[in-house]
Amino acid sequence: MNWVWNNLDLIGELTLEHIRLSIPPILLGFLISIPLGFLAYRFKLTRGLLLTVAGLLYTIPSLALFVILPPIIGVSYLSEVNITIALTIYAVAIMARSVADALGSVDPAVRQSATAVGFSSWRRFWQVEFPLAGPVILAGLRVASVSTVSLVTVGIFIGIESLGYLFTNGLQRRIFAEVLTGVVMTVIVALLIDAILVLIGRLLMPWTNPGTRRSANRTATQLPLAQGGGAR
Amino acid sequence: MNLFTEAIDWIFSAERFQGYNPLGLRLGEHLWFTFLSLLLAAAIAIPLGYLIGHTGKGRNLAVGISGAARALPSFGLIVLLVLIVGVTRAPAAAVISFVLLAIPSILAGAYSGLEAIDRRVIDSARAMGMTEWQILWKVEIPLGLPLLIGGLRSGALQIVATATLAAYIGLGGLGIYIFEGLPLRDYPQMLGSAILIAALALLLDALFAILQQFVVPRGVTAGRVRDDRATSTRRRAVAGTPAE
């Protein structure tokens, strides 16, 4: 454990770097997967196409993708853009399906009611369907974020420094504590980002909170709608 | 695109089939480690998953483990195990980490396969006087097979991807060409082998997809009606909206 005390600076630096590398793919993946997920949910033709392509991309091992991608997008394989785009592709591959499933899980009766009371399809999507699909989308986002954090470590092979550095360096120097620190810190970063996502979910979707707020301050008309969203 | 033609040339050049680093050997290693680890992981995860799925006990634990395992960086796990069992026994360490990484998805496939079965089907089987073993073997396992194969499918892909990284610790496999090419900046070699690795993963995925279709019991395909349960039953039960 001496190694840890002597290298706190390095660990802190690599952890921050790891977080910095993890966030863009998660955010970009989320933003891109909403329109794609909508297309996959709305039209049968695009559904098959998009979900198949997403499935195939997700199948490609990360190191292979890091090598194949650069000549396609025209960057150096040592560039940070490469790993950001590769990890965004994985995040989209996971989330596009969960957005499509989430939108599909919205009660058709609620959708019809929204149309009946005069929502335009644009407003209906943002004010009714999207919030109700929220919990399932959040579940997909959490899976994508955890896997992104763990995949960032693979970037070390193409020169992108992250907590993965502790694996290669620890192996060369045969320092068990160093490698263990890398694994533990990666898991902690994953759990940290996961906790933040859950918190954001609670703030944006208070009706999914267990117990408390649901009962008193909601009118009877809102209740079925709200519970429908939290039916998990 | 020039790089791609160079990479294809690399794959089909005569050197790939002879010399100290023949493609056939590396492909064989990759497949062998994948197959062996998948078999070991299945031997552990399937009985455990069936136990959880049949009894309904320990489900939360299994879900928790599967979730936590996703956060584990696979290469970190390999290196950790290499340092534990010793650098000279790196292949053993790699196989142990492959098994550990494949168990969660196979476990999930096994228990969710059993869990997804309509309870009425199992109740009918019990009402007909089937023993618990008969229910498991004749009802639950056949009906849960497609999801189990799905679990094996993602487990296998996880192993193929991780085996690529394991070339770094001297396991061999197709990843070796990438790690050899990196310090030499031999991009055609890296790209060529990356294409092969991707092709191997896609091929395995396709094989499992076909198998998944193949194992659907005949009775299920014959009696299949449009399945719109996902949209209706659960919502209704919770939200209490009247049936249409």
mmCIF file of C-alpha atoms in Angstrom, chain B residues 39-244:
data_model
loop_
_atom_site.group_PDB
_atom_site.id
_atom_site.type_symbol
_atom_site.label_atom_id
_atom_site.label_comp_id
_atom_site.label_asym_id
_atom_site.label_seq_id
_atom_site.Cartn_x
_atom_site.Cartn_y
_atom_site.Cartn_z
ATOM 1 C CA LEU B 39 -17.336 -23.568 -21.692
ATOM 2 C CA LEU B 40 -15.949 -23.052 -18.172
ATOM 3 C CA ALA B 41 -18.068 -19.953 -17.617
ATOM 4 C CA ALA B 42 -21.171 -21.789 -18.852
ATOM 5 C CA ALA B 43 -20.467 -24.736 -16.536
ATOM 6 C CA ILE B 44 -20.542 -22.347 -13.589
ATOM 7 C CA ALA B 45 -23.161 -19.818 -14.662
ATOM 8 C CA ILE B 46 -25.885 -22.006 -16.212
ATOM 9 C CA PRO B 47 -26.641 -24.212 -13.166
ATOM 10 C CA LEU B 48 -26.489 -21.159 -10.918
ATOM 11 C CA GLY B 49 -28.726 -19.148 -13.239
ATOM 12 C CA TYR B 50 -31.258 -21.997 -13.430
ATOM 13 C CA LEU B 51 -31.274 -22.269 -9.664
ATOM 14 C CA ILE B 52 -32.000 -18.545 -9.372
ATOM 15 C CA GLY B 53 -34.571 -18.609 -12.165
ATOM 16 C CA HIS B 54 -36.385 -21.709 -10.887
ATOM 17 C CA THR B 55 -36.552 -20.750 -7.222
ATOM 18 C CA GLY B 56 -36.673 -16.977 -7.725
ATOM 19 C CA LYS B 57 -34.209 -16.639 -4.873
ATOM 20 C CA GLY B 58 -31.002 -14.642 -5.039
ATOM 21 C CA ARG B 59 -32.190 -12.654 -8.024
ATOM 22 C CA ASN B 60 -31.260 -9.274 -6.570
ATOM 23 C CA LEU B 61 -27.798 -10.538 -5.801
ATOM 24 C CA ALA B 62 -27.355 -11.760 -9.380
ATOM 25 C CA VAL B 63 -28.587 -8.453 -10.799
ATOM 26 C CA GLY B 64 -26.221 -6.570 -8.520
ATOM 27 C CA ILE B 65 -23.249 -8.715 -9.507
ATOM 28 C CA SER B 66 -23.998 -8.353 -13.224
ATOM 29 C CA GLY B 67 -24.228 -4.592 -12.841
ATOM 30 C CA ALA B 68 -21.034 -4.288 -10.852
ATOM 31 C CA ALA B 69 -19.117 -6.569 -13.230
ATOM 32 C CA ARG B 70 -19.831 -4.187 -16.087
ATOM 33 C CA ALA B 71 -17.778 -1.512 -14.331
ATOM 34 C CA LEU B 72 -14.700 -3.781 -14.109
ATOM 35 C CA PRO B 73 -12.068 -2.798 -16.670
ATOM 36 C CA SER B 74 -11.308 -6.106 -18.391
ATOM 37 C CA PHE B 75 -7.643 -5.424 -19.077
ATOM 38 C CA GLY B 76 -7.121 -4.342 -15.468
ATOM 39 C CA LEU B 77 -8.650 -7.604 -14.317
ATOM 40 C CA ILE B 78 -6.285 -9.626 -16.528
ATOM 41 C CA VAL B 79 -3.205 -7.799 -15.261
ATOM 42 C CA LEU B 80 -4.393 -8.175 -11.676
ATOM 43 C CA LEU B 81 -4.781 -11.942 -12.130
ATOM 44 C CA VAL B 82 -1.445 -12.225 -13.925
ATOM 45 C CA LEU B 83 0.260 -10.624 -10.937
ATOM 46 C CA ILE B 84 -1.641 -12.924 -8.550
ATOM 47 C CA VAL B 85 -0.988 -16.293 -10.233
ATOM 48 C CA GLY B 86 2.447 -15.341 -11.557
ATOM 49 C CA VAL B 87 3.719 -13.975 -14.833
ATOM 50 C CA THR B 88 4.841 -17.416 -16.011
ATOM 51 C CA ARG B 89 1.275 -18.660 -15.823
ATOM 52 C CA ALA B 90 -0.234 -15.803 -17.801
ATOM 53 C CA PRO B 91 -2.521 -18.000 -19.952
ATOM 54 C CA ALA B 92 -4.169 -19.421 -16.820
ATOM 55 C CA ALA B 93 -4.667 -15.901 -15.492
ATOM 56 C CA ALA B 94 -6.167 -14.811 -18.794
ATOM 57 C CA VAL B 95 -8.596 -17.751 -18.877
ATOM 58 C CA ILE B 96 -9.707 -17.053 -15.290
ATOM 59 C CA SER B 97 -10.406 -13.421 -16.156
ATOM 60 C CA PHE B 98 -12.295 -14.409 -19.342
ATOM 61 C CA VAL B 99 -14.429 -16.772 -17.276
ATOM 62 C CA LEU B 100 -15.106 -14.098 -14.661
ATOM 63 C CA LEU B 101 -16.046 -11.596 -17.357
ATOM 64 C CA ALA B 102 -18.359 -14.001 -19.208
ATOM 65 C CA ILE B 103 -20.211 -15.318 -16.148
ATOM 66 C CA PRO B 104 -22.508 -12.284 -15.570
ATOM 67 C CA SER B 105 -24.049 -12.297 -19.049
ATOM 68 C CA ILE B 106 -24.516 -16.086 -19.119
ATOM 69 C CA LEU B 107 -26.002 -15.983 -15.620
ATOM 70 C CA ALA B 108 -28.381 -13.226 -16.702
ATOM 71 C CA GLY B 109 -29.336 -15.193 -19.820
ATOM 72 C CA ALA B 110 -30.040 -18.326 -17.778
ATOM 73 C CA TYR B 111 -32.203 -16.784 -15.080
ATOM 74 C CA SER B 112 -34.000 -14.251 -17.257
ATOM 75 C CA GLY B 113 -34.819 -17.068 -19.682
ATOM 76 C CA LEU B 114 -36.644 -18.861 -16.901
ATOM 77 C CA GLU B 115 -38.113 -15.686 -15.497
ATOM 78 C CA ALA B 116 -39.594 -14.563 -18.804
ATOM 79 C CA ILE B 117 -41.809 -17.641 -19.017
ATOM 80 C CA ASP B 118 -45.500 -16.997 -18.448
ATOM 81 C CA ARG B 119 -46.203 -18.150 -14.884
ATOM 82 C CA ARG B 120 -49.407 -19.821 -16.049
ATOM 83 C CA VAL B 121 -47.386 -22.236 -18.173
ATOM 84 C CA ILE B 122 -45.354 -23.336 -15.172
ATOM 85 C CA ASP B 123 -48.415 -23.504 -12.951
ATOM 86 C CA SER B 124 -50.149 -25.716 -15.525
ATOM 87 C CA ALA B 125 -47.135 -28.003 -15.634
ATOM 88 C CA ARG B 126 -47.233 -28.275 -11.858
ATOM 89 C CA ALA B 127 -50.982 -28.815 -11.879
ATOM 90 C CA MET B 128 -50.529 -31.679 -14.344
ATOM 91 C CA GLY B 129 -48.400 -33.356 -11.706
ATOM 92 C CA MET B 130 -44.922 -32.737 -13.076
ATOM 93 C CA THR B 131 -42.132 -32.908 -10.508
ATOM 94 C CA GLU B 132 -39.879 -29.880 -10.090
ATOM 95 C CA TRP B 133 -37.187 -31.643 -12.172
ATOM 96 C CA GLN B 134 -39.630 -32.336 -14.963
ATOM 97 C CA ILE B 135 -40.792 -28.722 -14.892
ATOM 98 C CA LEU B 136 -37.188 -27.573 -15.160
ATOM 99 C CA TRP B 137 -36.149 -29.998 -17.915
ATOM 100 C CA LYS B 138 -39.293 -30.218 -19.976
ATOM 101 C CA VAL B 139 -40.780 -26.746 -19.602
ATOM 102 C CA GLU B 140 -38.418 -24.115 -18.283
ATOM 103 C CA ILE B 141 -35.169 -25.055 -20.023
ATOM 104 C CA PRO B 142 -36.620 -25.459 -23.548
ATOM 105 C CA LEU B 143 -38.603 -22.227 -23.247
ATOM 106 C CA GLY B 144 -35.666 -20.332 -21.768
ATOM 107 C CA LEU B 145 -33.140 -21.564 -24.332
ATOM 108 C CA PRO B 146 -33.262 -18.575 -26.709
ATOM 109 C CA LEU B 147 -32.432 -16.138 -23.914
ATOM 110 C CA LEU B 148 -29.724 -18.456 -22.598
ATOM 111 C CA ILE B 149 -28.124 -18.533 -26.054
ATOM 112 C CA GLY B 150 -28.391 -14.735 -26.022
ATOM 113 C CA GLY B 151 -26.415 -14.705 -22.774
ATOM 114 C CA LEU B 152 -23.793 -17.057 -24.226
ATOM 115 C CA ARG B 153 -23.635 -14.793 -27.266
ATOM 116 C CA SER B 154 -22.728 -11.671 -25.309
ATOM 117 C CA GLY B 155 -20.404 -13.696 -23.097
ATOM 118 C CA ALA B 156 -18.557 -15.022 -26.158
ATOM 119 C CA LEU B 157 -18.220 -11.529 -27.635
ATOM 120 C CA GLN B 158 -16.910 -10.212 -24.346
ATOM 121 C CA ILE B 159 -14.264 -12.956 -24.369
ATOM 122 C CA VAL B 160 -13.262 -12.333 -27.993
ATOM 123 C CA ALA B 161 -12.783 -8.635 -27.208
ATOM 124 C CA THR B 162 -10.843 -9.297 -24.022
ATOM 125 C CA ALA B 163 -8.705 -12.003 -25.653
ATOM 126 C CA THR B 164 -7.562 -9.311 -28.074
ATOM 127 C CA LEU B 165 -6.234 -7.275 -25.151
ATOM 128 C CA ALA B 166 -4.699 -10.376 -23.575
ATOM 129 C CA ALA B 167 -2.136 -10.517 -26.384
ATOM 130 C CA TYR B 168 -0.402 -7.774 -24.402
ATOM 131 C CA ILE B 169 0.434 -10.242 -21.632
ATOM 132 C CA GLY B 170 1.666 -12.836 -24.109
ATOM 133 C CA LEU B 171 -1.431 -14.923 -24.663
ATOM 134 C CA GLY B 172 -1.111 -14.892 -28.454
ATOM 135 C CA GLY B 173 -4.316 -14.654 -30.435
ATOM 136 C CA LEU B 174 -5.087 -12.158 -33.167
ATOM 137 C CA GLY B 175 -4.396 -9.160 -30.920
ATOM 138 C CA ILE B 176 -0.686 -9.944 -31.113
ATOM 139 C CA TYR B 177 -0.409 -8.282 -34.532
ATOM 140 C CA ILE B 178 -1.807 -5.015 -33.150
ATOM 141 C CA PHE B 179 0.632 -4.983 -30.239
ATOM 142 C CA GLU B 180 3.527 -5.848 -32.568
ATOM 143 C CA GLY B 181 2.487 -3.161 -35.003
ATOM 144 C CA LEU B 182 2.074 -0.397 -32.421
ATOM 145 C CA PRO B 183 5.733 0.277 -31.549
ATOM 146 C CA LEU B 184 6.746 -0.182 -35.213
ATOM 147 C CA ARG B 185 3.947 2.153 -36.358
ATOM 148 C CA ASP B 186 3.121 -0.556 -38.883
ATOM 149 C CA TYR B 187 -0.381 0.637 -39.576
ATOM 150 C CA PRO B 188 -1.308 -1.808 -42.380
ATOM 151 C CA GLN B 189 -0.557 -4.708 -40.031
ATOM 152 C CA MET B 190 -2.589 -3.157 -37.191
ATOM 153 C CA LEU B 191 -5.490 -2.371 -39.484
ATOM 154 C CA GLY B 192 -5.386 -5.780 -41.141
ATOM 155 C CA SER B 193 -5.543 -7.634 -37.852
ATOM 156 C CA ALA B 194 -8.177 -5.268 -36.462
ATOM 157 C CA ILE B 195 -10.336 -6.071 -39.477
ATOM 158 C CA LEU B 196 -9.815 -9.789 -38.856
ATOM 159 C CA ILE B 197 -10.740 -9.412 -35.176
ATOM 160 C CA ALA B 198 -13.879 -7.452 -36.046
ATOM 161 C CA ALA B 199 -14.783 -10.053 -38.681
ATOM 162 C CA LEU B 200 -14.304 -12.865 -36.151
ATOM 163 C CA ALA B 201 -16.562 -11.108 -33.649
ATOM 164 C CA LEU B 202 -19.242 -10.421 -36.260
ATOM 165 C CA LEU B 203 -19.095 -14.021 -37.499
ATOM 166 C CA LEU B 204 -19.471 -15.444 -33.988
ATOM 167 C CA ASP B 205 -22.316 -13.029 -33.352
ATOM 168 C CA ALA B 206 -24.056 -14.185 -36.520
ATOM 169 C CA LEU B 207 -23.602 -17.859 -35.612
ATOM 170 C CA PHE B 208 -25.152 -17.316 -32.203
ATOM 171 C CA ALA B 209 -27.973 -15.296 -33.767
ATOM 172 C CA ILE B 210 -28.785 -18.211 -36.057
ATOM 173 C CA LEU B 211 -28.562 -20.654 -33.147
ATOM 174 C CA GLN B 212 -30.892 -18.427 -31.153
ATOM 175 C CA GLN B 213 -33.558 -18.701 -33.865
ATOM 176 C CA PHE B 214 -32.946 -22.399 -34.189
ATOM 177 C CA VAL B 215 -33.580 -23.308 -30.532
ATOM 178 C CA VAL B 216 -37.021 -21.731 -30.263
ATOM 179 C CA PRO B 217 -39.250 -24.748 -29.476
ATOM 180 C CA ARG B 218 -41.582 -25.707 -32.309
ATOM 181 C CA GLY B 219 -44.653 -25.298 -30.129
ATOM 182 C CA VAL B 220 -43.753 -21.689 -29.458
ATOM 183 C CA THR B 221 -43.318 -20.799 -33.132
ATOM 184 C CA ALA B 222 -46.562 -22.551 -34.061
ATOM 185 C CA GLY B 223 -48.657 -20.801 -31.449
ATOM 186 C CA ARG B 224 -47.071 -17.421 -31.893
ATOM 187 C CA VAL B 225 -49.395 -14.465 -32.059
ATOM 188 C CA ARG B 226 -48.484 -10.804 -32.231
ATOM 189 C CA ASP B 227 -46.742 -10.110 -28.972
ATOM 190 C CA ASP B 228 -47.772 -6.757 -27.601
ATOM 191 C CA ARG B 229 -47.547 -7.614 -23.950
ATOM 192 C CA ALA B 230 -44.683 -5.211 -23.319
ATOM 193 C CA THR B 231 -46.912 -2.269 -24.031
ATOM 194 C CA SER B 232 -50.003 -3.366 -22.203
ATOM 195 C CA THR B 233 -50.109 -5.635 -19.171
ATOM 196 C CA ARG B 234 -47.563 -4.043 -16.890
ATOM 197 C CA ARG B 235 -48.715 -0.494 -17.499
ATOM 198 C CA ARG B 236 -52.282 -1.380 -16.904
ATOM 199 C CA ALA B 237 -51.614 -3.235 -13.713
ATOM 200 C CA VAL B 238 -49.756 -0.314 -12.229
ATOM 201 C CA ALA B 239 -51.471 2.711 -13.657
ATOM 202 C CA GLY B 240 -54.926 1.263 -13.262
ATOM 203 C CA THR B 241 -56.151 2.577 -16.596
ATOM 204 C CA PRO B 242 -59.185 0.654 -17.836
ATOM 205 C CA ALA B 243 -58.708 -1.947 -20.515
ATOM 206 C CA GLU B 244 -59.537 -0.840 -24.016
#
